[in-house]
Amino acid sequence: MELVSAEPASVDIDEEPQFVTAEHFKLAKRALDVQPGQPQNCNLWFLVRKKDTCNSIVNIAKYFSIKLTQVTLLQHNPALKNECSSLQPSYYVCVATKSSSSTSAPAPTKTSSSTLTSETMINALPTNFAIVGAKGGCANRQNIEVMIRDQPDVFNLLILALDKMYQKNMTDPWSWYQVAGVHGYPLNPWPDPKAVPGKVSSTAGYCPHGSGQIGSPIFTTWHRPYMLMLEQVIVSLGEEIAHQFTDANKEKYVAASKLLRWPYWDWVNSDTQSHTPAIVKQPKIDVTTPSGKKNIDNPLYSYKFKAKESETVFRPGSDFIGTNFTTRGDQIKGNFKTYEDRVDKRIQSDFPTSRVTLYQNLMSEIGFNEFSNALEMGIHGRLHNYLGGSFDGIRGFSIMKSLGYAAFDPIFWLHHNNIDRMMAMWQAANPTLKMRPGKKVDTYQNPGATGNDDLNTPLYPFKHPDGSYWTSDDVSDVQSIWKYGYGYPEVPCDRVTMDSASLDVFTTSRINALYKENVAPKRRFIKRAADSRMVMWDANIVVDRAEFIGSWGISFFIGNSTPSDGQWSSSDNYAGSISYLGMDGVQAMSGVVSNTVPLNPILKAKGILRRSQSQIDDYLAKNLFWKAWDDHGVKDLSSMKTLKVGVTNNQMIVPGDNKKKATFGAARLRTKVTKNRKAGGVKNPSELLNPVDKTGKKVALAVSGPINKIATPSTETAAPPPAPVPVIASQSTNAARAKNRLMMKVRSWLGI
């Protein structure tokens, strides 16, 4: 949806503008305190702030595409007696009625950008189980470490709200059991047995990853209303708890409740360097409750299933039958213990490569589908498996490695909130790139799917107040997150008046400040640093996922020693991994996928990166090797007919000016490195660009990855083509960007 422009100077955002719908108050189970004489059919109110005037309210309404004039405002609110000077802070003034012709209402109602189809309007009756997000304005979601440090009262309220959610009866649609169960098992319709008429899946949950068919274009967009679902419950419970305090504590916690949003875990933050947050590793926690200080079970450490829940949720043959709580890092079936240090070390070992990969994904002007796939197939899957104990050639037995049960672990939500944050940053930095249609995947409410998913595909089971289903179109513009009550420090609520180009520059500068590698020398008294050219080395992988059972991965090493199983990532020779989340013990569906592992961190650590290109080729030819694993253990590489590994290098220009995006040249295949390898070594680009499936048939990539733009080498030792010069987004037109991408393709075709 394109917001109607308003002059920034006329929109006061010192205090967040708050719109309230009748449905919102109904969901909160509160009576709406309206002014005398307001229309009976009023369905949208505005909370007057200290500095508001009639003119500012009209302009804010205009910004949110609500048709409102000063005359209409006074007509709707006769208590003002036709005098705008009568406005008082905390008044709820009516700004729209059901008969008003506003083009859209602000969140939590459905925006006008969505195309209502027969699918999205199935059972489109008003619902009391709408996903509307947090009410009462926009507040930024915070890094959980920052929340604990800077917002202790908000964090205390978060813990109390989460603990209260855990205590809800399993039949309550807003209980932890039911909300977590939407993702996968126990395969129940939400919010009630009558919610889903017709055929449903007997194996897949609502999540589009749930069938194990990685690469759905709606993977990231589906999780956005899912995160809002949890946040909506937590904020509502937090507000209830805040009002139970007395005296000064009540004022303090009511204020904290207005800032309460679900936090995220930034797994590539330079300060914490991929370590799991300390708070999720402690079984007990001290809290302040309305009745005093207490020491309680830490709800961020584990979820404890109630008796009937554990009897119901685990399917026959599940690895988790016999437990009544979630664990992490367990590698022994039936052990049911948590190994936080093991998990922490495994995740931290990937920090250098994860940081490089994420920065490149955020900076690359690839399409939305490719970015979403890169997240899903990259750090998303790796962290699920690592937290679940599946890594280094050993199968895990903790709940995060299971698609069907992962959402019951509270760390799932910290992890996925950061996935949503990455999506928001990428959307802000690439405002013109939208989702393209992609192959449908089986889900609980859409079994046996055929055709394509697109912007108008229903995101089951999430509905708007009017009963229509959420779609990806609802979240295709990053600005929509503000309407649903949240932002991020990189896409903050106070940028509501920014145009897309300005927000692009702002978010790009934040991405660079947070994640770019400091390659330029530090110089004092220089206002503008120079751009830095780097040559990036990557291991490129293509393989048919049908080669594997359950979750799987491939790890790379550089050195002359082979680490023992279970110790791969602790070896000094460990370079990095790809890791995919699969269905427990089930062979993945056939489809060739691609991915890359950056080699610069290990080459730099070993002092090899500064050598000549030819010397690096020779070094990797002698010292690079790889291992693969799945639920059955370490794989015999010689039996894997579709696995292909090739090393490429390409030029990246890291901008000195943080307002600019990094740029990338086409990749050049280093055939000298892998041509003599029997277990998947690539001899020419066609083996990567035109792969074969398990039957030996040449196929297109089922999930396109970053290796698609490989320049055919004119000679074995050719240097990689140059990267374009970085520019500031607001100074680059769409036509210039298109020309830039075309030039890169031409260079690739010509091999220059």
mmCIF file of N, CA and C in Angstrom, residues 327-333 337-340 342-344 346-347 381-402 551-552 566 630-631:
data_model
loop_
_atom_site.group_PDB
_atom_site.id
_atom_site.type_symbol
_atom_site.label_atom_id
_atom_site.label_comp_id
_atom_site.label_asym_id
_atom_site.label_seq_id
_atom_site.Cartn_x
_atom_site.Cartn_y
_atom_site.Cartn_z
ATOM 1 N N THR A 327 14.010 -29.071 25.709
ATOM 2 C CA THR A 327 15.447 -29.069 25.998
ATOM 3 C C THR A 327 16.195 -28.494 24.806
ATOM 4 N N ARG A 328 17.508 -28.303 24.969
ATOM 5 C CA ARG A 328 18.366 -27.828 23.885
ATOM 6 C C ARG A 328 19.676 -28.595 23.885
ATOM 7 N N GLY A 329 20.150 -28.914 22.674
ATOM 8 C CA GLY A 329 21.475 -29.494 22.514
ATOM 9 C C GLY A 329 21.610 -30.954 22.865
ATOM 10 N N ASP A 330 20.513 -31.658 23.115
ATOM 11 C CA ASP A 330 20.576 -33.073 23.492
ATOM 12 C C ASP A 330 20.908 -33.919 22.270
ATOM 13 N N GLN A 331 21.821 -34.881 22.427
ATOM 14 C CA GLN A 331 22.221 -35.754 21.323
ATOM 15 C C GLN A 331 22.055 -37.227 21.662
ATOM 16 N N ILE A 332 21.247 -37.508 22.703
ATOM 17 C CA ILE A 332 20.981 -38.886 23.116
ATOM 18 C C ILE A 332 19.471 -39.081 23.190
ATOM 19 N N LYS A 333 18.954 -40.058 22.458
ATOM 20 C CA LYS A 333 17.523 -40.299 22.447
ATOM 21 C C LYS A 333 17.051 -40.738 23.831
ATOM 22 N N LYS A 337 17.767 -33.889 28.333
ATOM 23 C CA LYS A 337 18.558 -32.938 29.105
ATOM 24 C C LYS A 337 19.001 -31.786 28.203
ATOM 25 N N THR A 338 19.251 -30.651 28.826
ATOM 26 C CA THR A 338 19.716 -29.473 28.102
ATOM 27 C C THR A 338 21.222 -29.314 28.248
ATOM 28 N N TYR A 339 21.892 -28.999 27.134
ATOM 29 C CA TYR A 339 23.345 -28.797 27.112
ATOM 30 C C TYR A 339 23.614 -27.416 26.520
ATOM 31 N N GLU A 340 23.429 -26.399 27.339
ATOM 32 C CA GLU A 340 23.542 -25.021 26.862
ATOM 33 C C GLU A 340 24.945 -24.694 26.370
ATOM 34 N N ARG A 342 27.222 -26.659 25.067
ATOM 35 C CA ARG A 342 27.459 -27.335 23.794
ATOM 36 C C ARG A 342 26.836 -26.542 22.651
ATOM 37 N N VAL A 343 25.585 -26.116 22.856
ATOM 38 C CA VAL A 343 24.883 -25.336 21.836
ATOM 39 C C VAL A 343 25.572 -24.003 21.615
ATOM 40 N N ASP A 344 25.923 -23.332 22.711
ATOM 41 C CA ASP A 344 26.543 -22.013 22.633
ATOM 42 C C ASP A 344 27.834 -22.056 21.825
ATOM 43 N N ARG A 346 28.711 -24.303 19.605
ATOM 44 C CA ARG A 346 28.461 -24.646 18.197
ATOM 45 C C ARG A 346 27.994 -23.431 17.409
ATOM 46 N N ILE A 347 27.062 -22.666 17.979
ATOM 47 C CA ILE A 347 26.558 -21.498 17.265
ATOM 48 C C ILE A 347 27.650 -20.444 17.130
ATOM 49 N N GLY A 381 17.906 -22.320 9.291
ATOM 50 C CA GLY A 381 17.981 -23.769 9.460
ATOM 51 C C GLY A 381 19.133 -24.200 10.350
ATOM 52 N N ARG A 382 20.278 -23.504 10.216
ATOM 53 C CA ARG A 382 21.432 -23.872 11.038
ATOM 54 C C ARG A 382 21.112 -23.757 12.530
ATOM 55 N N LEU A 383 20.496 -22.640 12.924
ATOM 56 C CA LEU A 383 20.223 -22.437 14.343
ATOM 57 C C LEU A 383 19.172 -23.412 14.851
ATOM 58 N N HIS A 384 18.180 -23.721 14.037
ATOM 59 C CA HIS A 384 17.220 -24.748 14.445
ATOM 60 C C HIS A 384 17.947 -26.054 14.752
ATOM 61 N N ASN A 385 18.801 -26.480 13.844
ATOM 62 C CA ASN A 385 19.499 -27.747 14.038
ATOM 63 C C ASN A 385 20.480 -27.692 15.203
ATOM 64 N N TYR A 386 21.237 -26.614 15.312
ATOM 65 C CA TYR A 386 22.226 -26.523 16.394
ATOM 66 C C TYR A 386 21.540 -26.528 17.758
ATOM 67 N N LEU A 387 20.481 -25.738 17.904
ATOM 68 C CA LEU A 387 19.742 -25.708 19.171
ATOM 69 C C LEU A 387 19.083 -27.052 19.452
ATOM 70 N N GLY A 388 18.764 -27.775 18.379
ATOM 71 C CA GLY A 388 18.170 -29.097 18.534
ATOM 72 C C GLY A 388 19.175 -30.213 18.713
ATOM 73 N N GLY A 389 20.481 -29.875 18.661
ATOM 74 C CA GLY A 389 21.518 -30.882 18.866
ATOM 75 C C GLY A 389 22.007 -31.562 17.614
ATOM 76 N N SER A 390 21.447 -31.219 16.440
ATOM 77 C CA SER A 390 21.851 -31.859 15.186
ATOM 78 C C SER A 390 22.989 -31.081 14.534
ATOM 79 N N PHE A 391 24.218 -31.563 14.682
ATOM 80 C CA PHE A 391 25.363 -30.917 14.041
ATOM 81 C C PHE A 391 26.588 -31.807 14.162
ATOM 82 N N ASP A 392 27.590 -31.488 13.368
ATOM 83 C CA ASP A 392 28.886 -32.180 13.396
ATOM 84 C C ASP A 392 28.751 -33.686 13.212
ATOM 85 N N GLY A 393 27.790 -34.100 12.352
ATOM 86 C CA GLY A 393 27.650 -35.512 12.033
ATOM 87 C C GLY A 393 26.813 -36.295 13.007
ATOM 88 N N ILE A 394 26.205 -35.646 13.986
ATOM 89 C CA ILE A 394 25.420 -36.329 15.007
ATOM 90 C C ILE A 394 23.979 -35.827 14.999
ATOM 91 N N ARG A 395 23.029 -36.743 15.116
ATOM 92 C CA ARG A 395 21.613 -36.381 15.142
ATOM 93 C C ARG A 395 21.238 -35.847 16.521
ATOM 94 N N GLY A 396 20.441 -34.792 16.521
ATOM 95 C CA GLY A 396 19.998 -34.209 17.766
ATOM 96 C C GLY A 396 18.643 -34.726 18.214
ATOM 97 N N PHE A 397 18.370 -34.537 19.499
ATOM 98 C CA PHE A 397 17.103 -34.989 20.063
ATOM 99 C C PHE A 397 16.465 -33.920 20.941
ATOM 100 N N SER A 398 16.701 -32.659 20.606
ATOM 101 C CA SER A 398 16.008 -31.568 21.276
ATOM 102 C C SER A 398 15.002 -30.947 20.309
ATOM 103 N N ILE A 399 14.046 -30.249 20.866
ATOM 104 C CA ILE A 399 12.817 -29.914 20.149
ATOM 105 C C ILE A 399 13.003 -28.918 19.009
ATOM 106 N N MET A 400 14.036 -28.064 19.061
ATOM 107 C CA MET A 400 14.207 -27.058 18.010
ATOM 108 C C MET A 400 14.583 -27.660 16.664
ATOM 109 N N LYS A 401 15.071 -28.908 16.646
ATOM 110 C CA LYS A 401 15.432 -29.499 15.355
ATOM 111 C C LYS A 401 14.229 -30.159 14.685
ATOM 112 N N SER A 402 13.070 -30.079 15.326
ATOM 113 C CA SER A 402 11.871 -30.703 14.785
ATOM 114 C C SER A 402 10.915 -29.647 14.257
ATOM 115 N N SER A 551 16.769 -33.836 8.832
ATOM 116 C CA SER A 551 17.641 -32.655 8.773
ATOM 117 C C SER A 551 19.021 -33.072 8.273
ATOM 118 N N TRP A 552 19.708 -32.138 7.620
ATOM 119 C CA TRP A 552 21.011 -32.497 7.046
ATOM 120 C C TRP A 552 21.893 -31.277 6.908
ATOM 121 N N GLY A 566 31.302 -35.211 15.806
ATOM 122 C CA GLY A 566 30.908 -34.533 17.019
ATOM 123 C C GLY A 566 31.845 -33.405 17.402
ATOM 124 N N ASP A 630 23.195 -36.479 7.879
ATOM 125 C CA ASP A 630 21.747 -36.342 8.006
ATOM 126 C C ASP A 630 21.306 -37.093 9.250
ATOM 127 N N ASP A 631 20.013 -37.387 9.375
ATOM 128 C CA ASP A 631 19.501 -38.049 10.576
ATOM 129 C C ASP A 631 20.102 -39.434 10.777
#
